[in-house]
Amino acid sequence: MPNHDELERISPERAGIESSQVRRCLEKLTNEWASMHGFMAARNGQVFAECFWSPYSKDLVHGNNSLGKTYTGTAVGIALMEHKLSLEEKMTDIFAEEIKERNIEVSELMKEIRIRDVLTMTNGHARHPEIGEDWIGDYFRTPMKYKPGTRFMYNTSGACMLSAVIKKKTGQNLKEYLTPRLFDEIGINGERFVWLKWPNGLDAEPATFSTTEDNLRLALLYMNGGSWNGRQLVDPDYIKEALSVQIGNEYAPEQKDGRCGYGYQLWACSIPGVYRFDGAQGQYGIVWPKKRVAVAVHEGAIAPYGPQRTLDVIYEELLLKIAEEPLEENEEEYNRLLEIEKHMEFMPDRPNDITPDLDLSGKYIVTEGDPTPWLGLAPPGGADMFALYRAKDRKGRMEEFRLEMKEDRCILEVNGYARFEAGFDGKLVLRNTDNVFPDLTAYSATARYINGYTLEITIHWMSSWALTIMRFEKQNGTVKITAMKNRLNQEDNWLVYKGEARGVEL
């Protein structure tokens, strides 16, 4: 039976930290570099801090980005305990059939890559393999430069290969494999947990969406050496090795905490003995086994400095302030903290302050381009990876849309099935709509005119930090469309798509 036991909630003082100090930490986490969505902290398995910035909430799943690699790595640790695989197995042996089918000639160095080397991102490639529809083939086509196991190089393709290893060794996809062995055991709702898929049907990376508490529970499992309520779920030696520096990476092109070493699909932190699950733009699961502390964060932090700023605040204002023993209760400060935690809000958008010169209401057919509103995720300089994960039974290209202008809001309908309601007051209201990701329906949208003839709709995808800005500009009988999808990167921040439409029912 699934284990959905509630985690006990306690005051910060019982955890060894003042309530006022937790409040200062929460206040500093929101800054010019980051917008917070969800934060939880626990000691000895008891939650002493919990805050969600409305309209984000504890029940909403949120994109993990590469934090999902730790879920994949956990599956490897479980399969190891079940004797389904060995970390010494060679990748070319596991995928011999796929290599032969593609007529790929692999080098002697390639033949040395073990599962262990993939876990530690020491594959040995000369560059990051392409991640397209044939990512398995591209992994083996990529030239080698280093002896496997000797040189760290960040490699998302390797995490994808671990997904394929699990499917090969167990006959199950990652979510299917983990649901009874991990999710049900530690209290993660597998029906709510979202794992998007590649076109070949395998569970994808980076494509997990979980609640902040889900990630906290995973951190608690690691803190407890892979054990939960007395049951050993993950090989204990695997967890011990995962929470240790398997390879140095002081030369990595990262911020401070990206150069402290790497374990098995997780990172060492700048505080000795602290480790973290890490996803881009500040998705964190932090584990400090010695102090029995775990922290989980969902946010939108602007790279390259925002995520490190978040870690520094957590270290300086929380982790390093925790005493060895409980403190005297302070009911007044604790109640003040609880009130603040209940009323944190995400910053609203700019309200509309322009009266338009025209009415854009009507139905339009897109005649050029593909300026879609859908959730997207792209690294600097890269394309939208999530385009590969879109449901095949949904029209992905924006073929038609309808705008309905009202006094206090506008409504954008896309392809006859997606409907976005956007208020002119700048306030973020949680709503849901069907879209190309049927399990990720939550959004908040606002609208404003940037001049008398251009409407701008901002769509916040509430299952992520991602947002899409749609601009509709009326020109000489046509509508010019611009879709902008953020990367949350200080430079090269936007994916920009242009299009044009003509009205058919105005």
Short mmCIF file of C-alpha atoms in Angstrom, two decimals:
data_model
loop_
_atom_site.label_atom_id
_atom_site.label_comp_id
_atom_site.label_asym_id
_atom_site.label_seq_id
_atom_site.Cartn_x
_atom_site.Cartn_y
_atom_site.Cartn_z
CA MET A 1 0.00 0.00 0.00
CA PRO A 2 1.26 3.53 -0.76
CA ASN A 3 2.69 5.33 2.25
CA HIS A 4 1.13 8.80 2.43
CA ASP A 5 1.97 9.51 6.07
CA GLU A 6 2.15 13.22 6.83
CA LEU A 7 5.52 14.58 7.80
CA GLU A 8 5.37 16.02 11.32
CA ARG A 9 5.45 19.83 11.56
CA ILE A 10 7.40 21.45 14.42
CA SER A 11 8.57 24.92 15.41
CA PRO A 12 12.01 26.05 14.23
CA GLU A 13 13.09 26.25 17.87
CA ARG A 14 12.57 22.50 18.27
CA ALA A 15 14.86 22.08 15.25
CA GLY A 16 17.55 24.25 16.84
CA ILE A 17 16.97 27.56 15.04
CA GLU A 18 15.03 30.71 15.95
CA SER A 19 11.75 31.40 14.14
CA SER A 20 12.96 34.95 13.52
CA GLN A 21 16.03 33.54 11.77
CA VAL A 22 13.89 31.39 9.46
CA ARG A 23 11.86 34.51 8.68
CA ARG A 24 15.02 36.41 7.74
CA CYS A 25 16.05 33.53 5.49
CA LEU A 26 12.70 33.54 3.66
CA GLU A 27 12.81 37.31 3.21
CA LYS A 28 16.32 37.20 1.73
CA LEU A 29 15.52 34.36 -0.67
CA THR A 30 13.41 36.65 -2.83
CA ASN A 31 15.72 39.18 -4.44
CA GLU A 32 16.64 40.70 -7.79
CA TRP A 33 18.14 37.37 -8.89
CA ALA A 34 15.37 34.99 -7.90
CA SER A 35 11.63 34.56 -7.51
CA MET A 36 10.74 31.90 -4.96
CA HIS A 37 7.98 29.35 -5.56
CA GLY A 38 8.31 26.73 -2.82
CA PHE A 39 10.59 26.16 0.19
CA MET A 40 10.64 23.43 2.84
CA ALA A 41 13.18 22.48 5.50
CA ALA A 42 13.23 19.57 7.94
CA ARG A 43 15.38 18.23 10.74
CA ASN A 44 15.19 14.62 11.87
CA GLY A 45 12.35 14.19 9.39
CA GLN A 46 10.25 16.95 11.02
CA VAL A 47 9.35 20.01 8.92
CA PHE A 48 10.25 23.30 10.62
CA ALA A 49 9.88 25.70 7.66
CA GLU A 50 7.35 25.61 4.83
CA CYS A 51 6.47 28.45 2.49
CA PHE A 52 4.82 28.77 -0.92
CA TRP A 53 4.57 32.01 -2.84
CA SER A 54 0.96 32.30 -4.06
CA PRO A 55 -0.36 31.32 -6.59
CA TYR A 56 2.27 28.56 -6.32
CA SER A 57 1.17 26.02 -3.71
CA LYS A 58 2.23 22.84 -1.95
CA ASP A 59 0.00 20.70 -4.17
CA LEU A 60 1.28 21.98 -7.52
CA VAL A 61 3.94 19.95 -9.27
CA HIS A 62 6.89 22.03 -10.43
CA GLY A 63 9.57 21.39 -13.02
CA ASN A 64 12.77 19.99 -11.56
CA ASN A 65 15.06 20.53 -14.54
CA SER A 66 18.20 18.47 -13.83
CA LEU A 67 17.22 17.72 -10.25
CA GLY A 68 15.36 14.88 -11.95
CA LYS A 69 18.74 13.24 -12.55
CA THR A 70 18.76 12.26 -8.87
CA TYR A 71 15.48 10.39 -9.32
CA THR A 72 17.13 8.56 -12.21
CA GLY A 73 20.23 7.87 -10.12
CA THR A 74 18.01 6.55 -7.33
CA ALA A 75 16.48 4.06 -9.76
CA VAL A 76 19.99 2.79 -10.50
CA GLY A 77 20.63 2.35 -6.76
CA ILE A 78 17.40 0.37 -6.37
CA ALA A 79 18.16 -1.80 -9.40
CA LEU A 80 21.62 -2.44 -7.94
CA MET A 81 20.07 -3.70 -4.70
CA GLU A 82 17.73 -5.93 -6.71
CA HIS A 83 20.75 -7.36 -8.58
CA LYS A 84 19.37 -6.10 -11.89
CA LEU A 85 22.67 -4.49 -12.84
CA SER A 86 26.26 -3.81 -11.85
CA LEU A 87 27.92 -0.41 -11.89
CA GLU A 88 30.86 -2.02 -13.68
CA GLU A 89 28.80 -3.03 -16.73
CA LYS A 90 29.93 -1.46 -19.99
CA MET A 91 27.54 0.76 -21.90
CA THR A 92 28.59 -0.71 -25.25
CA ASP A 93 27.66 -4.17 -23.97
CA ILE A 94 24.25 -3.04 -22.72
CA PHE A 95 23.47 -1.29 -26.01
CA ALA A 96 25.27 -3.64 -28.41
CA GLU A 97 22.08 -4.17 -30.42
CA GLU A 98 21.39 -0.44 -30.84
CA ILE A 99 25.00 0.18 -31.88
CA LYS A 100 24.83 -2.60 -34.47
CA GLU A 101 21.47 -1.41 -35.84
CA ARG A 102 22.93 2.05 -36.45
CA ASN A 103 26.20 0.72 -37.84
CA ILE A 104 28.20 2.82 -35.38
CA GLU A 105 31.91 2.14 -35.03
CA VAL A 106 32.83 2.68 -31.38
CA SER A 107 36.35 3.45 -30.23
CA GLU A 108 38.32 1.49 -27.65
CA LEU A 109 37.80 4.33 -25.16
CA MET A 110 34.05 4.20 -25.77
CA LYS A 111 34.08 0.50 -24.93
CA GLU A 112 35.43 1.35 -21.46
CA ILE A 113 32.46 3.48 -20.33
CA ARG A 114 30.76 1.86 -17.33
CA ILE A 115 27.44 2.68 -15.68
CA ARG A 116 29.56 4.11 -12.85
CA ASP A 117 31.19 6.57 -15.23
CA VAL A 118 27.82 7.74 -16.52
CA LEU A 119 26.62 8.29 -12.95
CA THR A 120 29.63 10.51 -12.19
CA MET A 121 29.55 12.40 -15.51
CA THR A 122 32.97 11.06 -16.44
CA ASN A 123 31.84 9.56 -19.75
CA GLY A 124 34.97 10.84 -21.49
CA HIS A 125 33.31 12.51 -24.48
CA ALA A 126 35.09 15.30 -26.34
CA ARG A 127 31.87 17.34 -26.26
CA HIS A 128 28.32 17.04 -25.06
CA PRO A 129 26.38 14.59 -27.26
CA GLU A 130 23.46 15.92 -29.25
CA ILE A 131 20.07 15.34 -27.65
CA GLY A 132 17.59 14.87 -30.46
CA GLU A 133 15.20 12.12 -31.47
CA ASP A 134 18.05 9.58 -31.78
CA TRP A 135 19.84 10.50 -28.56
CA ILE A 136 20.90 6.88 -27.95
CA GLY A 137 22.73 6.78 -31.26
CA ASP A 138 24.17 10.27 -30.77
CA TYR A 139 25.65 9.23 -27.42
CA PHE A 140 27.74 6.54 -29.12
CA ARG A 141 28.53 8.64 -32.21
CA THR A 142 30.11 11.40 -30.12
CA PRO A 143 33.92 11.23 -30.23
CA MET A 144 35.88 10.42 -27.09
CA LYS A 145 38.69 12.51 -25.60
CA TYR A 146 39.31 11.21 -22.06
CA LYS A 147 39.61 7.84 -20.43
CA PRO A 148 36.20 7.15 -18.83
CA GLY A 149 36.15 7.75 -15.10
CA THR A 150 38.93 10.34 -15.11
CA ARG A 151 37.46 13.69 -16.23
CA PHE A 152 34.21 15.41 -15.19
CA MET A 153 32.16 17.00 -17.95
CA TYR A 154 28.52 17.89 -17.39
CA ASN A 155 26.43 15.51 -19.48
CA THR A 156 22.64 15.40 -19.62
CA SER A 157 22.84 12.80 -22.38
CA GLY A 158 24.32 10.38 -19.85
CA ALA A 159 21.27 10.76 -17.60
CA CYS A 160 19.11 9.94 -20.61
CA MET A 161 21.19 6.82 -21.16
CA LEU A 162 20.63 5.76 -17.55
CA SER A 163 16.90 5.92 -18.25
CA ALA A 164 17.47 3.55 -21.17
CA VAL A 165 19.62 1.30 -18.95
CA ILE A 166 16.76 0.95 -16.45
CA LYS A 167 14.35 0.07 -19.27
CA LYS A 168 16.81 -2.50 -20.63
CA LYS A 169 17.49 -4.09 -17.25
CA THR A 170 13.98 -4.05 -15.75
CA GLY A 171 11.63 -3.88 -18.73
CA GLN A 172 10.04 -0.78 -17.19
CA ASN A 173 10.22 2.95 -17.65
CA LEU A 174 11.62 5.01 -14.79
CA LYS A 175 8.30 6.18 -13.36
CA GLU A 176 6.79 2.72 -13.73
CA TYR A 177 9.80 1.19 -12.00
CA LEU A 178 10.01 3.77 -9.21
CA THR A 179 6.31 3.98 -8.31
CA PRO A 180 6.06 0.83 -6.14
CA ARG A 181 9.73 0.83 -5.08
CA LEU A 182 10.21 4.51 -4.20
CA PHE A 183 7.14 6.72 -4.57
CA ASP A 184 4.69 4.47 -2.71
CA GLU A 185 7.26 3.78 0.00
CA ILE A 186 8.22 7.34 0.88
CA GLY A 187 4.87 9.05 0.31
CA ILE A 188 5.19 10.53 -3.18
CA ASN A 189 1.91 10.56 -5.10
CA GLY A 190 2.85 8.73 -8.29
CA GLU A 191 -0.36 9.74 -10.06
CA ARG A 192 0.46 13.41 -9.52
CA PHE A 193 4.20 13.10 -10.28
CA VAL A 194 4.75 13.91 -13.97
CA TRP A 195 7.48 12.36 -16.10
CA LEU A 196 7.35 13.44 -19.75
CA LYS A 197 8.46 11.04 -22.47
CA TRP A 198 10.74 11.04 -25.48
CA PRO A 199 9.21 10.25 -28.88
CA ASN A 200 10.63 6.71 -28.48
CA GLY A 201 8.47 6.22 -25.37
CA LEU A 202 11.23 6.34 -22.75
CA ASP A 203 10.91 8.66 -19.77
CA ALA A 204 12.82 11.83 -20.59
CA GLU A 205 15.43 14.06 -18.97
CA PRO A 206 15.05 16.87 -17.99
CA ALA A 207 11.33 16.20 -17.70
CA THR A 208 10.21 15.49 -14.12
CA PHE A 209 7.61 17.56 -12.28
CA SER A 210 7.11 16.99 -8.57
CA THR A 211 5.93 18.89 -5.52
CA THR A 212 8.46 20.57 -3.27
CA GLU A 213 7.60 18.05 -0.56
CA ASP A 214 8.25 15.16 -2.96
CA ASN A 215 11.82 16.40 -3.33
CA LEU A 216 12.14 16.93 0.41
CA ARG A 217 11.11 13.31 0.96
CA LEU A 218 13.75 12.13 -1.52
CA ALA A 219 16.34 14.22 0.35
CA LEU A 220 15.22 12.63 3.63
CA LEU A 221 15.65 9.18 2.10
CA TYR A 222 19.26 10.01 1.18
CA MET A 223 19.83 11.55 4.61
CA ASN A 224 18.71 8.22 6.10
CA GLY A 225 21.09 6.19 3.96
CA GLY A 226 18.37 4.91 1.62
CA SER A 227 16.15 3.68 4.46
CA TRP A 228 12.54 4.75 5.15
CA ASN A 229 10.61 3.70 8.24
CA GLY A 230 13.08 0.89 8.80
CA ARG A 231 12.89 -0.45 5.24
CA GLN A 232 16.03 -0.34 3.10
CA LEU A 233 14.82 0.92 -0.28
CA VAL A 234 18.13 1.75 -1.95
CA ASP A 235 21.45 -0.06 -1.72
CA PRO A 236 23.10 1.54 1.36
CA ASP A 237 26.60 1.43 -0.13
CA TYR A 238 25.26 3.12 -3.24
CA ILE A 239 23.81 5.98 -1.14
CA LYS A 240 27.06 6.31 0.79
CA GLU A 241 29.02 6.56 -2.45
CA ALA A 242 26.45 8.92 -4.00
CA LEU A 243 26.86 11.28 -1.03
CA SER A 244 30.61 11.54 -1.49
CA VAL A 245 32.96 13.15 -3.97
CA GLN A 246 33.50 10.55 -6.67
CA ILE A 247 35.26 12.98 -9.00
CA GLY A 248 36.74 16.44 -8.54
CA ASN A 249 35.51 19.21 -10.84
CA GLU A 250 37.31 22.33 -9.69
CA TYR A 251 37.84 23.23 -13.37
CA ALA A 252 34.10 23.10 -14.20
CA PRO A 253 32.67 26.31 -15.76
CA GLU A 254 30.26 26.77 -12.86
CA GLN A 255 29.71 29.04 -9.88
CA LYS A 256 31.34 28.23 -6.52
CA ASP A 257 29.11 25.30 -5.60
CA GLY A 258 29.50 23.76 -9.04
CA ARG A 259 33.20 23.14 -8.44
CA CYS A 260 33.12 21.20 -5.16
CA GLY A 261 32.94 17.70 -6.61
CA TYR A 262 30.33 15.28 -7.92
CA GLY A 263 28.81 12.05 -6.63
CA TYR A 264 26.19 9.89 -8.37
CA GLN A 265 23.89 12.29 -10.24
CA LEU A 266 24.22 14.86 -7.45
CA TRP A 267 26.66 17.52 -6.30
CA ALA A 268 28.88 18.24 -3.31
CA CYS A 269 28.35 21.67 -1.72
CA SER A 270 30.80 24.28 -0.47
CA ILE A 271 29.93 23.35 3.13
CA PRO A 272 31.83 20.10 3.79
CA GLY A 273 29.48 17.16 4.22
CA VAL A 274 26.53 18.86 2.51
CA TYR A 275 25.23 17.53 -0.83
CA ARG A 276 22.50 18.58 -3.19
CA PHE A 277 20.22 17.47 -6.00
CA ASP A 278 20.47 20.33 -8.48
CA GLY A 279 18.31 21.58 -11.33
CA ALA A 280 18.86 24.67 -13.46
CA GLN A 281 17.48 27.98 -12.25
CA GLY A 282 17.63 26.87 -8.62
CA GLN A 283 15.69 23.62 -8.11
CA TYR A 284 17.33 22.05 -5.07
CA GLY A 285 17.21 19.14 -2.67
CA ILE A 286 19.87 19.70 0.00
CA VAL A 287 21.10 16.96 2.34
CA TRP A 288 23.27 17.39 5.46
CA PRO A 289 23.44 13.92 7.03
CA LYS A 290 25.62 14.94 9.97
CA LYS A 291 23.10 17.53 11.20
CA ARG A 292 20.08 15.51 10.01
CA VAL A 293 18.85 18.44 7.93
CA ALA A 294 17.15 18.42 4.53
CA VAL A 295 15.93 21.35 2.40
CA ALA A 296 13.89 21.50 -0.82
CA VAL A 297 13.54 24.53 -3.09
CA HIS A 298 11.57 25.34 -6.23
CA GLU A 299 12.26 28.77 -7.70
CA GLY A 300 13.10 30.77 -10.78
CA ALA A 301 16.65 32.06 -10.33
CA ILE A 302 18.42 33.95 -13.09
CA ALA A 303 21.59 32.18 -14.22
CA PRO A 304 24.49 32.35 -13.78
CA TYR A 305 24.43 34.12 -10.40
CA GLY A 306 20.92 33.63 -9.05
CA PRO A 307 21.12 29.92 -8.16
CA GLN A 308 24.38 30.41 -6.25
CA ARG A 309 22.86 33.39 -4.44
CA THR A 310 20.02 31.14 -3.26
CA LEU A 311 22.47 28.55 -1.96
CA ASP A 312 24.48 31.20 -0.15
CA VAL A 313 21.36 32.53 1.60
CA ILE A 314 20.35 29.02 2.67
CA TYR A 315 23.85 28.31 3.98
CA GLU A 316 24.34 31.60 5.80
CA GLU A 317 20.81 32.24 7.07
CA LEU A 318 19.65 28.68 7.77
CA LEU A 319 22.07 25.75 7.75
CA LEU A 320 24.91 27.43 9.62
CA LYS A 321 22.50 28.93 12.18
CA ILE A 322 21.14 25.56 13.36
CA ALA A 323 22.30 24.64 16.86
CA GLU A 324 23.02 21.11 17.99
CA GLU A 325 20.20 21.12 20.54
CA PRO A 326 16.62 22.48 20.54
CA LEU A 327 16.09 26.09 21.62
CA GLU A 328 13.57 27.56 24.02
CA GLU A 329 10.18 27.97 22.36
CA ASN A 330 9.19 31.49 21.26
CA GLU A 331 5.47 31.36 20.57
CA GLU A 332 5.19 34.99 19.49
CA GLU A 333 7.92 34.75 16.86
CA TYR A 334 6.72 31.32 15.73
CA ASN A 335 3.18 32.62 15.15
CA ARG A 336 4.62 35.60 13.30
CA LEU A 337 6.57 33.23 11.06
CA LEU A 338 3.47 31.12 10.38
CA GLU A 339 1.55 34.22 9.30
CA ILE A 340 4.33 35.28 6.96
CA GLU A 341 4.57 31.79 5.48
CA LYS A 342 0.82 31.84 4.78
CA HIS A 343 0.83 35.18 2.98
CA MET A 344 3.91 35.15 0.75
CA GLU A 345 3.00 36.11 -2.82
CA PHE A 346 4.64 35.96 -6.23
CA MET A 347 5.26 39.43 -7.62
CA PRO A 348 2.34 40.55 -9.84
CA ASP A 349 2.76 41.67 -13.43
CA ARG A 350 2.47 45.25 -14.58
CA PRO A 351 -1.21 46.21 -14.98
CA ASN A 352 -2.58 47.72 -18.16
CA ASP A 353 -2.63 51.53 -18.28
CA ILE A 354 -3.27 52.15 -22.00
CA THR A 355 -6.60 52.51 -23.79
CA PRO A 356 -6.24 50.72 -27.16
CA ASP A 357 -6.98 52.34 -30.51
CA LEU A 358 -8.64 49.19 -31.85
CA ASP A 359 -10.42 45.97 -30.93
CA LEU A 360 -8.48 42.77 -31.69
CA SER A 361 -11.46 40.49 -31.05
CA GLY A 362 -11.96 37.80 -33.66
CA LYS A 363 -10.72 34.54 -35.14
CA TYR A 364 -7.38 34.38 -36.94
CA ILE A 365 -5.57 31.87 -39.12
CA VAL A 366 -1.78 31.73 -38.75
CA THR A 367 -0.26 32.11 -42.22
CA GLU A 368 3.44 32.32 -41.35
CA GLY A 369 5.71 31.03 -38.58
CA ASP A 370 4.97 29.04 -35.45
CA PRO A 371 4.71 31.43 -32.48
CA THR A 372 3.23 29.02 -29.92
CA PRO A 373 2.35 29.82 -26.30
CA TRP A 374 3.40 26.41 -24.94
CA LEU A 375 5.74 25.81 -22.05
CA GLY A 376 9.33 25.63 -23.26
CA LEU A 377 12.75 24.92 -21.81
CA ALA A 378 16.00 25.77 -23.54
CA PRO A 379 19.58 26.26 -22.36
CA PRO A 380 21.48 29.35 -23.56
CA GLY A 381 22.10 29.02 -27.28
CA GLY A 382 19.94 25.90 -27.53
CA ALA A 383 16.54 25.06 -28.95
CA ASP A 384 13.39 24.24 -26.98
CA MET A 385 13.99 20.72 -25.62
CA PHE A 386 10.37 20.40 -24.52
CA ALA A 387 9.19 20.48 -28.14
CA LEU A 388 10.23 16.81 -28.26
CA TYR A 389 7.95 15.94 -25.33
CA ARG A 390 4.68 17.37 -26.65
CA ALA A 391 1.70 15.01 -26.78
CA LYS A 392 1.26 13.65 -30.28
CA ASP A 393 -2.55 13.87 -30.08
CA ARG A 394 -2.43 17.66 -29.63
CA LYS A 395 -1.79 20.17 -32.40
CA GLY A 396 1.62 21.55 -31.51
CA ARG A 397 1.84 24.20 -34.20
CA MET A 398 -0.39 27.21 -33.64
CA GLU A 399 -2.69 27.03 -36.66
CA GLU A 400 -5.48 29.30 -35.49
CA PHE A 401 -6.43 31.42 -32.52
CA ARG A 402 -9.28 33.54 -31.26
CA LEU A 403 -9.08 36.73 -29.19
CA GLU A 404 -11.98 38.01 -27.13
CA MET A 405 -11.51 41.43 -25.60
CA LYS A 406 -13.47 42.35 -22.48
CA GLU A 407 -13.36 45.37 -20.19
CA ASP A 408 -11.31 43.70 -17.43
CA ARG A 409 -9.61 40.84 -19.27
CA CYS A 410 -8.99 39.16 -22.59
CA ILE A 411 -9.29 35.54 -23.64
CA LEU A 412 -6.90 33.77 -26.01
CA GLU A 413 -8.02 30.45 -27.50
CA VAL A 414 -5.47 28.41 -29.47
CA ASN A 415 -6.23 25.57 -31.90
CA GLY A 416 -9.70 25.13 -30.46
CA TYR A 417 -8.59 23.43 -27.23
CA ALA A 418 -6.30 25.73 -25.23
CA ARG A 419 -7.89 28.70 -23.46
CA PHE A 420 -5.98 31.42 -21.61
CA GLU A 421 -7.82 34.03 -19.54
CA ALA A 422 -5.67 37.08 -18.84
CA GLY A 423 -6.67 39.95 -16.55
CA PHE A 424 -5.70 43.56 -17.20
CA ASP A 425 -5.06 44.21 -13.48
CA GLY A 426 -1.68 42.40 -13.36
CA LYS A 427 -2.83 39.97 -10.67
CA LEU A 428 -1.85 36.32 -11.01
CA VAL A 429 -4.83 33.99 -10.67
CA LEU A 430 -4.30 30.24 -10.83
CA ARG A 431 -6.23 28.65 -13.70
CA ASN A 432 -5.99 25.52 -15.83
CA THR A 433 -6.09 24.86 -19.55
CA ASP A 434 -5.65 21.95 -21.89
CA ASN A 435 -2.43 22.20 -23.89
CA VAL A 436 0.29 20.07 -25.51
CA PHE A 437 1.29 18.80 -22.04
CA PRO A 438 -2.02 17.34 -20.76
CA ASP A 439 -0.64 16.74 -17.24
CA LEU A 440 0.70 20.29 -16.87
CA THR A 441 -2.39 22.47 -17.09
CA ALA A 442 -1.78 25.13 -14.42
CA TYR A 443 -1.12 28.70 -15.55
CA SER A 444 -1.64 32.34 -14.59
CA ALA A 445 -1.92 35.01 -17.26
CA THR A 446 -2.12 38.79 -17.45
CA ALA A 447 -2.59 41.20 -20.33
CA ARG A 448 -1.73 44.78 -21.16
CA TYR A 449 -1.32 47.03 -24.19
CA ILE A 450 2.21 48.18 -24.86
CA ASN A 451 0.85 50.77 -27.30
CA GLY A 452 -2.49 51.56 -28.91
CA TYR A 453 -2.32 48.68 -31.39
CA THR A 454 -0.23 45.96 -29.68
CA LEU A 455 -1.62 43.54 -27.11
CA GLU A 456 0.78 41.64 -24.84
CA ILE A 457 -0.31 38.51 -22.95
CA THR A 458 2.06 37.04 -20.35
CA ILE A 459 1.48 33.37 -19.54
CA HIS A 460 3.15 32.03 -16.40
CA TRP A 461 3.31 28.24 -16.55
CA MET A 462 2.73 27.42 -12.90
CA SER A 463 4.30 23.97 -13.19
CA SER A 464 7.61 25.72 -13.80
CA TRP A 465 9.47 29.01 -13.71
CA ALA A 466 8.82 29.28 -17.47
CA LEU A 467 6.73 32.01 -19.00
CA THR A 468 5.62 32.88 -22.52
CA ILE A 469 4.98 36.42 -23.70
CA MET A 470 2.61 36.64 -26.69
CA ARG A 471 2.40 39.92 -28.61
CA PHE A 472 -0.28 40.65 -31.20
CA GLU A 473 0.31 43.75 -33.32
CA LYS A 474 -2.25 44.82 -35.91
CA GLN A 475 -0.67 46.07 -39.14
CA ASN A 476 -2.38 46.76 -42.47
CA GLY A 477 -5.07 44.13 -42.14
CA THR A 478 -2.83 41.44 -40.67
CA VAL A 479 -1.66 40.61 -37.16
CA LYS A 480 2.05 40.25 -36.48
CA ILE A 481 2.70 37.73 -33.70
CA THR A 482 5.76 37.45 -31.49
CA ALA A 483 6.15 34.62 -28.97
CA MET A 484 8.95 34.98 -26.41
CA LYS A 485 9.91 32.15 -24.04
CA ASN A 486 12.32 32.89 -21.23
CA ARG A 487 15.47 30.94 -20.41
CA LEU A 488 16.05 32.75 -17.08
CA ASN A 489 19.56 33.55 -18.16
CA GLN A 490 21.25 36.93 -17.76
CA GLU A 491 22.42 36.78 -21.37
CA ASP A 492 20.53 35.24 -24.30
CA ASN A 493 17.41 35.14 -22.13
CA TRP A 494 14.70 34.70 -24.75
CA LEU A 495 13.67 32.22 -27.38
CA VAL A 496 11.85 34.36 -29.96
CA TYR A 497 9.39 33.10 -32.57
CA LYS A 498 7.76 35.33 -35.21
CA GLY A 499 4.53 34.76 -37.09
CA GLU A 500 1.71 36.39 -38.99
CA ALA A 501 -2.04 35.84 -39.07
CA ARG A 502 -5.06 37.05 -41.00
CA GLY A 503 -8.52 37.56 -39.58
CA VAL A 504 -11.36 35.36 -40.77
CA GLU A 505 -14.10 36.26 -38.27
CA LEU A 506 -13.76 39.85 -37.09
#
